[in-house]
Amino acid sequence: MKKKLSLVLAGAMLMASLTGCGGGSAQTATTAAAKSDAAAPAETEAKADTATSDVKPELNLIIASNQTSLENPYSYGMDKFKEVVEDKSGGKIQVTVHKGTLGENENELIEKLEMGAASMVVASPGFMTAIGVPEVDMFSLNYLFDSFDHWEKCMDGEFGDKMKETVKEKTGNNFRIMAYWSSSVRDYYGKKPVTKPEDLKGMTIRTQSSQVQQDFWKACGAIPTSVAWGELYQALQQGVVDSAENDYTSFMLKEHHKTQNGHYISETHHDYTTRLLLMNGNFYDGLTDEQKAWIDEGVEECTKEEREVVYRMFKESKEKVIADGAEVTNFEDVDIDAFKALALPIQDKFAQDNNMTAELEMIRAAAE
């Protein structure tokens, strides 16, 4: 069964890796990176530090994402997890952080989580559709959320809890959702500005591999195209694709807005993204109550940090791309109602096909 799951994961995540931003025991012995202090500590602090350094770790954790930029919100979140868990445990848990160094494709990270070579990873939900959890594609529905506040209310409420249980049940607890992270809200960017769906007619657009995402862009008249995230800059520059869609921070860090076909940004705000902080549930259940408490506190604090950075960088990244010369059509100047009119039937059909009408109504009610 596990071999079959591994093979399916490898194929499914190869597709999921096109998204930008996207087992066994995870008690893997690693060496945590030491941090040096610029200022000399007081004598009492020095004694405390010495005592902590003498503590032999009883658990070593590896947390990883596929993003190499140190400015990516995932980076801040993972660093906060390490800081909190090592502090609260008094050094009994050591955490090693990998920022793209275990793999820049999410499929690599999922495979390592399953094999026990990683303890916790950040990944897009889409890969689970190929391993028997089609319900997670609900996270990919466009115009499902109206704002960051609406998204948080749903993720941290009844809907988020329901999805955690669904994933746990349908994966045999191989995947446990520890928390919901975000990579901000996604917008269109391309060779020309768009204000209504008809403006996209006949244009190729690099988008996520999710079927519901592709259905939406087809309804707009566009031609969804698959391009690996690492190859998108060149594809935009050389005209291989006319446009793409992602959040300000992600395409700013990759400088897509400086390319010929990434110059015009239209704030369609079509997708308030959900990313999963995942752990092997069976491994987690095998920990002591004390270890779980330290990890849970670390997850809570790092999730707050990651989200705060996402929201802060949304504003900063927009300012940066404008300063670099990109031209932005603001949200208020886009015919959002026209785009939503195409998205709502796709939402309804997905919910009906996957017996999730109640969950869809739950999300819509939370916006009121």
mmCIF file of C-alpha atoms in Angstrom:
data_model
loop_
_atom_site.group_PDB
_atom_site.id
_atom_site.type_symbol
_atom_site.label_atom_id
_atom_site.label_comp_id
_atom_site.label_asym_id
_atom_site.label_seq_id
_atom_site.Cartn_x
_atom_site.Cartn_y
_atom_site.Cartn_z
ATOM 1 C CA MET A 1 0.000 0.000 0.000
ATOM 2 C CA LYS A 2 2.783 2.426 0.942
ATOM 3 C CA LYS A 3 4.694 1.653 -2.267
ATOM 4 C CA LYS A 4 1.547 2.366 -4.253
ATOM 5 C CA LEU A 5 0.999 5.607 -2.383
ATOM 6 C CA SER A 6 4.584 6.668 -3.076
ATOM 7 C CA LEU A 7 4.206 6.066 -6.800
ATOM 8 C CA VAL A 8 0.940 7.977 -6.977
ATOM 9 C CA LEU A 9 2.398 10.812 -4.913
ATOM 10 C CA ALA A 10 5.394 11.143 -7.187
ATOM 11 C CA GLY A 11 3.204 11.530 -10.264
ATOM 12 C CA ALA A 12 0.629 13.759 -8.609
ATOM 13 C CA MET A 13 3.143 16.112 -7.093
ATOM 14 C CA LEU A 14 5.024 16.446 -10.370
ATOM 15 C CA MET A 15 1.917 18.295 -11.547
ATOM 16 C CA ALA A 16 1.464 20.139 -8.259
ATOM 17 C CA SER A 17 5.052 21.410 -8.481
ATOM 18 C CA LEU A 18 3.954 23.613 -11.386
ATOM 19 C CA THR A 19 2.214 25.789 -8.822
ATOM 20 C CA GLY A 20 4.202 28.799 -7.602
ATOM 21 C CA CYS A 21 3.671 29.852 -4.721
ATOM 22 C CA GLY A 22 3.144 24.480 -4.938
ATOM 23 C CA GLY A 23 4.879 7.929 5.961
ATOM 24 C CA GLY A 24 7.526 6.814 8.039
ATOM 25 C CA SER A 25 8.976 8.128 11.266
ATOM 26 C CA ALA A 26 10.124 11.722 11.065
ATOM 27 C CA GLN A 27 12.357 11.453 14.108
ATOM 28 C CA THR A 28 15.433 11.958 11.939
ATOM 29 C CA ALA A 29 18.691 12.906 13.587
ATOM 30 C CA THR A 30 19.863 16.259 12.324
ATOM 31 C CA THR A 31 22.135 19.036 13.413
ATOM 32 C CA ALA A 32 20.335 22.309 14.158
ATOM 33 C CA ALA A 33 22.010 25.424 12.874
ATOM 34 C CA ALA A 34 23.548 27.432 15.682
ATOM 35 C CA LYS A 35 22.767 31.121 16.003
ATOM 36 C CA SER A 36 25.435 33.473 17.313
ATOM 37 C CA ASP A 37 24.672 36.423 19.562
ATOM 38 C CA ALA A 38 26.285 39.753 18.820
ATOM 39 C CA ALA A 39 26.087 40.975 22.396
ATOM 40 C CA ALA A 40 27.683 39.206 25.380
ATOM 41 C CA PRO A 41 24.944 37.892 27.724
ATOM 42 C CA ALA A 42 24.794 38.657 31.412
ATOM 43 C CA GLU A 43 26.357 36.121 33.757
ATOM 44 C CA THR A 44 23.032 34.569 34.732
ATOM 45 C CA GLU A 45 21.986 34.286 31.096
ATOM 46 C CA ALA A 46 25.313 32.680 30.246
ATOM 47 C CA LYS A 47 24.732 30.024 32.898
ATOM 48 C CA ALA A 48 21.254 29.358 31.543
ATOM 49 C CA ASP A 49 22.570 29.086 27.990
ATOM 50 C CA THR A 50 25.264 26.664 29.126
ATOM 51 C CA ALA A 51 22.694 24.548 30.912
ATOM 52 C CA THR A 52 20.492 24.463 27.837
ATOM 53 C CA SER A 53 23.387 23.575 25.553
ATOM 54 C CA ASP A 54 24.165 20.634 27.807
ATOM 55 C CA VAL A 55 20.690 19.198 27.248
ATOM 56 C CA LYS A 56 20.771 16.253 24.897
ATOM 57 C CA PRO A 57 17.931 16.527 22.369
ATOM 58 C CA GLU A 58 15.343 13.796 22.718
ATOM 59 C CA LEU A 59 13.757 14.682 19.383
ATOM 60 C CA ASN A 60 15.068 16.140 16.131
ATOM 61 C CA LEU A 61 12.631 17.699 13.667
ATOM 62 C CA ILE A 62 13.109 18.873 10.096
ATOM 63 C CA ILE A 63 10.736 21.506 8.678
ATOM 64 C CA ALA A 64 10.920 22.375 4.977
ATOM 65 C CA SER A 65 9.367 24.396 2.190
ATOM 66 C CA ASN A 66 10.165 24.581 -1.519
ATOM 67 C CA GLN A 67 10.867 28.331 -1.472
ATOM 68 C CA THR A 68 14.517 29.376 -1.636
ATOM 69 C CA SER A 69 14.028 33.090 -0.939
ATOM 70 C CA LEU A 70 14.799 34.085 2.634
ATOM 71 C CA GLU A 71 12.186 36.833 2.255
ATOM 72 C CA ASN A 72 9.355 34.442 1.490
ATOM 73 C CA PRO A 73 6.696 34.318 4.262
ATOM 74 C CA TYR A 74 7.290 30.574 4.649
ATOM 75 C CA SER A 75 10.861 31.351 5.663
ATOM 76 C CA TYR A 76 9.758 33.589 8.509
ATOM 77 C CA GLY A 77 7.184 31.064 9.669
ATOM 78 C CA MET A 78 9.628 28.165 9.760
ATOM 79 C CA ASP A 79 12.223 30.215 11.610
ATOM 80 C CA LYS A 80 9.600 31.122 14.220
ATOM 81 C CA PHE A 81 8.698 27.434 14.659
ATOM 82 C CA LYS A 82 12.336 26.598 15.344
ATOM 83 C CA GLU A 83 12.708 29.500 17.780
ATOM 84 C CA VAL A 84 9.589 28.695 19.803
ATOM 85 C CA VAL A 85 9.950 24.910 19.939
ATOM 86 C CA GLU A 86 13.615 24.943 20.924
ATOM 87 C CA ASP A 87 12.944 27.618 23.546
ATOM 88 C CA LYS A 88 9.847 26.014 25.068
ATOM 89 C CA SER A 89 11.433 22.562 25.148
ATOM 90 C CA GLY A 90 14.641 23.873 26.704
ATOM 91 C CA GLY A 91 16.620 22.260 23.916
ATOM 92 C CA LYS A 92 14.946 18.860 24.223
ATOM 93 C CA ILE A 93 13.680 19.310 20.682
ATOM 94 C CA GLN A 94 16.037 20.523 17.977
ATOM 95 C CA VAL A 95 14.673 21.864 14.692
ATOM 96 C CA THR A 96 16.459 22.093 11.344
ATOM 97 C CA VAL A 97 14.960 24.428 8.749
ATOM 98 C CA HIS A 98 15.296 23.769 5.015
ATOM 99 C CA LYS A 99 14.382 26.580 2.608
ATOM 100 C CA GLY A 100 14.338 24.881 -0.763
ATOM 101 C CA THR A 101 17.372 22.801 0.166
ATOM 102 C CA LEU A 102 15.380 19.570 0.411
ATOM 103 C CA GLY A 103 13.845 20.277 -2.976
ATOM 104 C CA GLU A 104 12.288 23.181 -4.862
ATOM 105 C CA ASN A 105 9.407 21.004 -6.065
ATOM 106 C CA GLU A 106 6.650 20.186 -3.620
ATOM 107 C CA ASN A 107 6.537 16.563 -4.797
ATOM 108 C CA GLU A 108 10.041 16.098 -3.405
ATOM 109 C CA LEU A 109 8.974 17.441 -0.025
ATOM 110 C CA ILE A 110 5.904 15.197 0.168
ATOM 111 C CA GLU A 111 8.007 12.153 -0.686
ATOM 112 C CA LYS A 112 10.506 13.089 2.026
ATOM 113 C CA LEU A 113 7.706 13.538 4.553
ATOM 114 C CA GLU A 114 6.379 10.106 3.693
ATOM 115 C CA MET A 115 9.850 8.509 3.955
ATOM 116 C CA GLY A 116 10.639 10.246 7.262
ATOM 117 C CA ALA A 117 13.387 12.443 5.804
ATOM 118 C CA ALA A 118 11.295 15.480 6.769
ATOM 119 C CA SER A 119 9.096 15.954 9.821
ATOM 120 C CA MET A 120 6.930 18.836 8.655
ATOM 121 C CA VAL A 121 6.487 20.472 5.235
ATOM 122 C CA VAL A 122 4.601 23.353 3.637
ATOM 123 C CA ALA A 123 2.699 22.277 0.523
ATOM 124 C CA SER A 124 -0.221 23.094 -1.743
ATOM 125 C CA PRO A 125 -3.300 20.909 -1.146
ATOM 126 C CA GLY A 126 -3.698 19.803 -4.785
ATOM 127 C CA PHE A 127 -1.559 16.661 -4.636
ATOM 128 C CA MET A 128 -4.137 14.977 -2.415
ATOM 129 C CA THR A 129 -6.710 14.840 -5.203
ATOM 130 C CA ALA A 130 -4.716 12.015 -6.798
ATOM 131 C CA ILE A 131 -4.491 9.966 -3.592
ATOM 132 C CA GLY A 132 -8.183 9.845 -2.841
ATOM 133 C CA VAL A 133 -8.975 13.219 -1.281
ATOM 134 C CA PRO A 134 -10.769 15.156 -4.050
ATOM 135 C CA GLU A 135 -12.387 17.372 -1.413
ATOM 136 C CA VAL A 136 -9.168 19.394 -1.000
ATOM 137 C CA ASP A 137 -9.645 20.911 -4.449
ATOM 138 C CA MET A 138 -12.217 23.110 -2.766
ATOM 139 C CA PHE A 139 -9.271 25.222 -1.621
ATOM 140 C CA SER A 140 -8.563 25.921 -5.316
ATOM 141 C CA LEU A 141 -11.983 27.338 -6.179
ATOM 142 C CA ASN A 142 -11.720 30.919 -7.393
ATOM 143 C CA TYR A 143 -13.654 33.648 -5.585
ATOM 144 C CA LEU A 144 -14.390 31.302 -2.698
ATOM 145 C CA PHE A 145 -13.180 33.938 -0.218
ATOM 146 C CA ASP A 146 -13.752 37.679 -0.296
ATOM 147 C CA SER A 147 -10.917 38.849 1.948
ATOM 148 C CA PHE A 148 -8.091 37.704 4.208
ATOM 149 C CA ASP A 149 -10.459 38.063 7.180
ATOM 150 C CA HIS A 150 -13.030 35.824 5.487
ATOM 151 C CA TRP A 151 -10.323 33.260 4.692
ATOM 152 C CA GLU A 152 -9.029 33.235 8.292
ATOM 153 C CA LYS A 153 -12.529 32.920 9.711
ATOM 154 C CA CYS A 154 -13.137 29.808 7.626
ATOM 155 C CA MET A 155 -9.719 28.197 8.039
ATOM 156 C CA ASP A 156 -9.680 28.678 11.815
ATOM 157 C CA GLY A 157 -13.322 27.687 12.232
ATOM 158 C CA GLU A 158 -15.710 24.843 11.496
ATOM 159 C CA PHE A 159 -14.755 24.500 7.828
ATOM 160 C CA GLY A 160 -11.021 24.215 8.587
ATOM 161 C CA ASP A 161 -11.679 21.617 11.291
ATOM 162 C CA LYS A 162 -13.858 19.607 8.914
ATOM 163 C CA MET A 163 -11.122 19.549 6.274
ATOM 164 C CA LYS A 164 -8.536 18.428 8.823
ATOM 165 C CA GLU A 165 -10.727 15.463 9.741
ATOM 166 C CA THR A 166 -11.377 14.619 6.083
ATOM 167 C CA VAL A 167 -7.665 14.561 5.260
ATOM 168 C CA LYS A 168 -6.853 12.506 8.356
ATOM 169 C CA GLU A 169 -9.541 9.935 7.595
ATOM 170 C CA LYS A 170 -8.914 9.590 3.861
ATOM 171 C CA THR A 171 -5.108 9.341 4.119
ATOM 172 C CA GLY A 172 -5.097 6.928 7.033
ATOM 173 C CA ASN A 173 -3.533 9.655 9.185
ATOM 174 C CA ASN A 174 -0.450 9.714 6.933
ATOM 175 C CA PHE A 175 -1.057 13.436 6.520
ATOM 176 C CA ARG A 176 -2.108 15.630 9.425
ATOM 177 C CA ILE A 177 -2.894 19.290 8.760
ATOM 178 C CA MET A 178 -1.121 21.108 11.578
ATOM 179 C CA ALA A 179 -2.118 24.580 10.385
ATOM 180 C CA TYR A 180 -3.310 26.601 7.426
ATOM 181 C CA TRP A 181 -0.808 29.017 5.908
ATOM 182 C CA SER A 182 -1.280 31.386 2.998
ATOM 183 C CA SER A 183 0.759 32.683 0.090
ATOM 184 C CA SER A 184 -1.459 35.770 -0.133
ATOM 185 C CA VAL A 185 -4.054 36.531 -2.833
ATOM 186 C CA ARG A 186 -3.441 35.802 -6.505
ATOM 187 C CA ASP A 187 -3.845 38.296 -9.360
ATOM 188 C CA TYR A 188 -3.493 38.312 -13.140
ATOM 189 C CA TYR A 189 -0.332 39.664 -14.774
ATOM 190 C CA GLY A 190 0.450 39.658 -18.478
ATOM 191 C CA LYS A 191 1.237 41.447 -21.716
ATOM 192 C CA LYS A 192 -1.836 43.680 -21.462
ATOM 193 C CA PRO A 193 -4.181 44.866 -18.712
ATOM 194 C CA VAL A 194 -7.536 43.145 -18.223
ATOM 195 C CA THR A 195 -10.628 44.512 -16.530
ATOM 196 C CA LYS A 196 -13.234 41.920 -17.571
ATOM 197 C CA PRO A 197 -13.227 38.242 -18.611
ATOM 198 C CA GLU A 198 -13.579 39.028 -22.336
ATOM 199 C CA ASP A 199 -10.162 40.725 -22.254
ATOM 200 C CA LEU A 200 -8.605 37.283 -21.773
ATOM 201 C CA LYS A 201 -10.091 35.714 -24.891
ATOM 202 C CA GLY A 202 -7.473 33.732 -26.802
ATOM 203 C CA MET A 203 -4.652 34.511 -24.352
ATOM 204 C CA THR A 204 -2.443 31.769 -22.961
ATOM 205 C CA ILE A 205 -2.141 31.929 -19.181
ATOM 206 C CA ARG A 206 0.168 29.957 -16.961
ATOM 207 C CA THR A 207 -1.997 28.740 -14.117
ATOM 208 C CA GLN A 208 -2.240 26.041 -11.475
ATOM 209 C CA SER A 209 -2.860 22.447 -12.511
ATOM 210 C CA SER A 210 -6.127 22.174 -10.534
ATOM 211 C CA GLN A 211 -9.077 21.248 -12.746
ATOM 212 C CA VAL A 212 -11.380 23.816 -11.147
ATOM 213 C CA GLN A 213 -8.767 26.505 -11.730
ATOM 214 C CA GLN A 214 -8.423 25.563 -15.373
ATOM 215 C CA ASP A 215 -12.200 25.445 -15.804
ATOM 216 C CA PHE A 216 -12.399 29.024 -14.566
ATOM 217 C CA TRP A 217 -9.788 30.420 -16.954
ATOM 218 C CA LYS A 218 -11.354 28.537 -19.863
ATOM 219 C CA ALA A 219 -14.684 30.140 -18.974
ATOM 220 C CA CYS A 220 -12.929 33.503 -19.247
ATOM 221 C CA GLY A 221 -11.858 32.588 -22.781
ATOM 222 C CA ALA A 222 -8.203 32.077 -21.875
ATOM 223 C CA ILE A 223 -6.033 29.048 -22.652
ATOM 224 C CA PRO A 224 -4.580 27.519 -19.437
ATOM 225 C CA THR A 225 -0.974 26.441 -19.940
ATOM 226 C CA SER A 226 1.429 24.419 -17.797
ATOM 227 C CA VAL A 227 4.854 25.927 -17.167
ATOM 228 C CA ALA A 228 7.150 24.959 -14.296
ATOM 229 C CA TRP A 229 7.496 27.753 -11.743
ATOM 230 C CA GLY A 230 11.261 27.883 -12.176
ATOM 231 C CA GLU A 231 10.870 28.321 -15.948
ATOM 232 C CA LEU A 232 8.132 30.947 -15.900
ATOM 233 C CA TYR A 233 10.377 34.022 -16.000
ATOM 234 C CA GLN A 234 11.893 32.854 -19.279
ATOM 235 C CA ALA A 235 8.490 31.825 -20.657
ATOM 236 C CA LEU A 236 7.089 35.301 -19.983
ATOM 237 C CA GLN A 237 10.169 37.034 -21.328
ATOM 238 C CA GLN A 238 10.222 35.035 -24.549
ATOM 239 C CA GLY A 239 6.466 35.121 -25.134
ATOM 240 C CA VAL A 240 5.915 31.399 -24.600
ATOM 241 C CA VAL A 241 2.899 32.418 -22.501
ATOM 242 C CA ASP A 242 0.946 35.669 -22.685
ATOM 243 C CA SER A 243 0.238 35.918 -18.981
ATOM 244 C CA ALA A 244 0.245 34.243 -15.580
ATOM 245 C CA GLU A 245 -1.427 34.571 -12.193
ATOM 246 C CA ASN A 246 0.063 34.617 -8.738
ATOM 247 C CA ASP A 247 0.452 36.764 -5.650
ATOM 248 C CA TYR A 248 2.467 39.983 -5.590
ATOM 249 C CA THR A 249 5.194 38.626 -3.306
ATOM 250 C CA SER A 250 5.815 35.455 -5.301
ATOM 251 C CA PHE A 251 6.108 37.105 -8.709
ATOM 252 C CA MET A 252 7.960 40.125 -7.274
ATOM 253 C CA LEU A 253 10.653 37.894 -5.760
ATOM 254 C CA LYS A 254 11.043 36.141 -9.134
ATOM 255 C CA GLU A 255 10.909 39.487 -10.995
ATOM 256 C CA HIS A 256 8.203 38.315 -13.390
ATOM 257 C CA HIS A 257 6.873 41.888 -13.517
ATOM 258 C CA LYS A 258 10.089 42.942 -15.253
ATOM 259 C CA THR A 259 9.423 40.668 -18.227
ATOM 260 C CA GLN A 260 7.719 41.607 -21.468
ATOM 261 C CA ASN A 261 4.610 39.542 -20.705
ATOM 262 C CA GLY A 262 4.443 40.286 -16.996
ATOM 263 C CA HIS A 263 4.369 44.076 -17.166
ATOM 264 C CA TYR A 264 0.632 44.655 -16.631
ATOM 265 C CA ILE A 265 -0.968 43.580 -13.356
ATOM 266 C CA SER A 266 -4.728 43.477 -12.832
ATOM 267 C CA GLU A 267 -5.936 42.948 -9.276
ATOM 268 C CA THR A 268 -8.471 40.222 -9.937
ATOM 269 C CA HIS A 269 -7.980 38.891 -6.384
ATOM 270 C CA HIS A 270 -9.405 35.581 -7.597
ATOM 271 C CA ASP A 271 -7.717 33.210 -5.150
ATOM 272 C CA TYR A 272 -7.005 33.724 -1.445
ATOM 273 C CA THR A 273 -4.566 30.872 -1.245
ATOM 274 C CA THR A 274 -4.419 28.054 1.256
ATOM 275 C CA ARG A 275 -1.186 26.195 1.965
ATOM 276 C CA LEU A 276 -0.940 23.266 4.366
ATOM 277 C CA LEU A 277 1.569 22.809 7.159
ATOM 278 C CA LEU A 278 1.689 19.018 7.152
ATOM 279 C CA MET A 279 3.023 16.359 9.487
ATOM 280 C CA ASN A 280 2.729 12.573 9.542
ATOM 281 C CA GLY A 281 -0.221 12.061 11.879
ATOM 282 C CA ASN A 282 0.905 8.639 13.037
ATOM 283 C CA PHE A 283 4.285 10.054 14.003
ATOM 284 C CA TYR A 284 2.644 12.925 15.866
ATOM 285 C CA ASP A 285 0.331 10.564 17.756
ATOM 286 C CA GLY A 286 3.376 8.608 18.938
ATOM 287 C CA LEU A 287 4.932 11.604 20.691
ATOM 288 C CA THR A 288 4.635 12.280 24.403
ATOM 289 C CA ASP A 289 2.032 14.764 25.595
ATOM 290 C CA GLU A 290 4.839 17.130 26.540
ATOM 291 C CA GLN A 291 6.406 16.958 23.096
ATOM 292 C CA LYS A 292 3.015 17.501 21.444
ATOM 293 C CA ALA A 293 2.422 20.575 23.614
ATOM 294 C CA TRP A 294 5.747 22.114 22.577
ATOM 295 C CA ILE A 295 5.076 21.422 18.904
ATOM 296 C CA ASP A 296 1.493 22.696 19.108
ATOM 297 C CA GLU A 297 2.674 25.951 20.665
ATOM 298 C CA GLY A 298 5.329 26.284 17.975
ATOM 299 C CA VAL A 299 2.722 25.710 15.258
ATOM 300 C CA GLU A 300 0.400 28.322 16.738
ATOM 301 C CA GLU A 301 3.125 30.967 16.951
ATOM 302 C CA CYS A 302 4.689 30.253 13.563
ATOM 303 C CA THR A 303 1.276 30.390 11.886
ATOM 304 C CA LYS A 304 0.657 33.849 13.346
ATOM 305 C CA GLU A 305 4.078 34.937 12.122
ATOM 306 C CA GLU A 306 3.633 33.524 8.619
ATOM 307 C CA ARG A 307 0.271 35.186 8.138
ATOM 308 C CA GLU A 308 1.460 38.545 9.475
ATOM 309 C CA VAL A 309 4.350 38.499 7.009
ATOM 310 C CA VAL A 310 1.990 37.553 4.156
ATOM 311 C CA TYR A 311 -0.273 40.522 4.856
ATOM 312 C CA ARG A 312 2.622 42.929 5.346
ATOM 313 C CA MET A 313 4.424 41.807 2.216
ATOM 314 C CA PHE A 314 1.279 42.142 0.102
ATOM 315 C CA LYS A 315 1.501 45.930 0.492
ATOM 316 C CA GLU A 316 5.295 46.080 0.297
ATOM 317 C CA SER A 317 5.480 43.858 -2.789
ATOM 318 C CA LYS A 318 2.871 45.927 -4.620
ATOM 319 C CA GLU A 319 4.861 49.078 -3.896
ATOM 320 C CA LYS A 320 8.027 47.371 -5.147
ATOM 321 C CA VAL A 321 6.618 46.247 -8.509
ATOM 322 C CA ILE A 322 5.170 49.715 -9.126
ATOM 323 C CA ALA A 323 8.536 51.285 -8.287
ATOM 324 C CA ASP A 324 10.103 48.876 -10.794
ATOM 325 C CA GLY A 325 7.833 50.251 -13.515
ATOM 326 C CA ALA A 326 5.030 47.694 -13.671
ATOM 327 C CA GLU A 327 1.551 49.061 -14.399
ATOM 328 C CA VAL A 328 -1.260 48.084 -12.033
ATOM 329 C CA THR A 329 -5.013 48.097 -12.578
ATOM 330 C CA ASN A 330 -6.409 48.356 -9.066
ATOM 331 C CA PHE A 331 -9.090 46.031 -7.687
ATOM 332 C CA GLU A 332 -11.698 48.806 -7.785
ATOM 333 C CA ASP A 333 -11.200 49.184 -11.543
ATOM 334 C CA VAL A 334 -11.723 45.491 -12.358
ATOM 335 C CA ASP A 335 -15.206 44.124 -13.079
ATOM 336 C CA ILE A 336 -15.058 41.614 -10.245
ATOM 337 C CA ASP A 337 -18.768 40.791 -10.517
ATOM 338 C CA ALA A 338 -18.223 39.578 -14.088
ATOM 339 C CA PHE A 339 -15.403 37.285 -12.993
ATOM 340 C CA LYS A 340 -17.411 36.013 -10.010
ATOM 341 C CA ALA A 341 -20.363 35.228 -12.263
ATOM 342 C CA LEU A 342 -18.150 32.677 -14.036
ATOM 343 C CA ALA A 343 -16.732 31.269 -10.797
ATOM 344 C CA LEU A 344 -19.949 30.613 -8.890
ATOM 345 C CA PRO A 345 -21.324 27.850 -11.179
ATOM 346 C CA ILE A 346 -17.947 26.092 -10.959
ATOM 347 C CA GLN A 347 -18.157 26.273 -7.167
ATOM 348 C CA ASP A 348 -21.707 24.886 -7.177
ATOM 349 C CA LYS A 349 -20.827 22.003 -9.498
ATOM 350 C CA PHE A 350 -17.743 21.058 -7.488
ATOM 351 C CA ALA A 351 -19.694 21.066 -4.234
ATOM 352 C CA GLN A 352 -22.461 18.926 -5.731
ATOM 353 C CA ASP A 353 -20.064 16.438 -7.336
ATOM 354 C CA ASN A 354 -18.099 15.998 -4.092
ATOM 355 C CA ASN A 355 -20.986 16.074 -1.609
ATOM 356 C CA MET A 356 -19.733 19.363 -0.146
ATOM 357 C CA THR A 357 -22.754 21.618 -0.566
ATOM 358 C CA ALA A 358 -22.983 22.114 3.200
ATOM 359 C CA GLU A 359 -19.319 23.164 3.368
ATOM 360 C CA LEU A 360 -19.778 25.614 0.494
ATOM 361 C CA GLU A 361 -22.774 27.198 2.215
ATOM 362 C CA MET A 362 -20.717 27.334 5.418
ATOM 363 C CA ILE A 363 -18.064 29.411 3.646
ATOM 364 C CA ARG A 364 -20.572 31.699 1.930
ATOM 365 C CA ALA A 365 -22.413 32.312 5.197
ATOM 366 C CA ALA A 366 -19.159 33.285 6.906
ATOM 367 C CA ALA A 367 -18.776 36.188 4.465
ATOM 368 C CA GLU A 368 -22.053 37.774 5.547
#
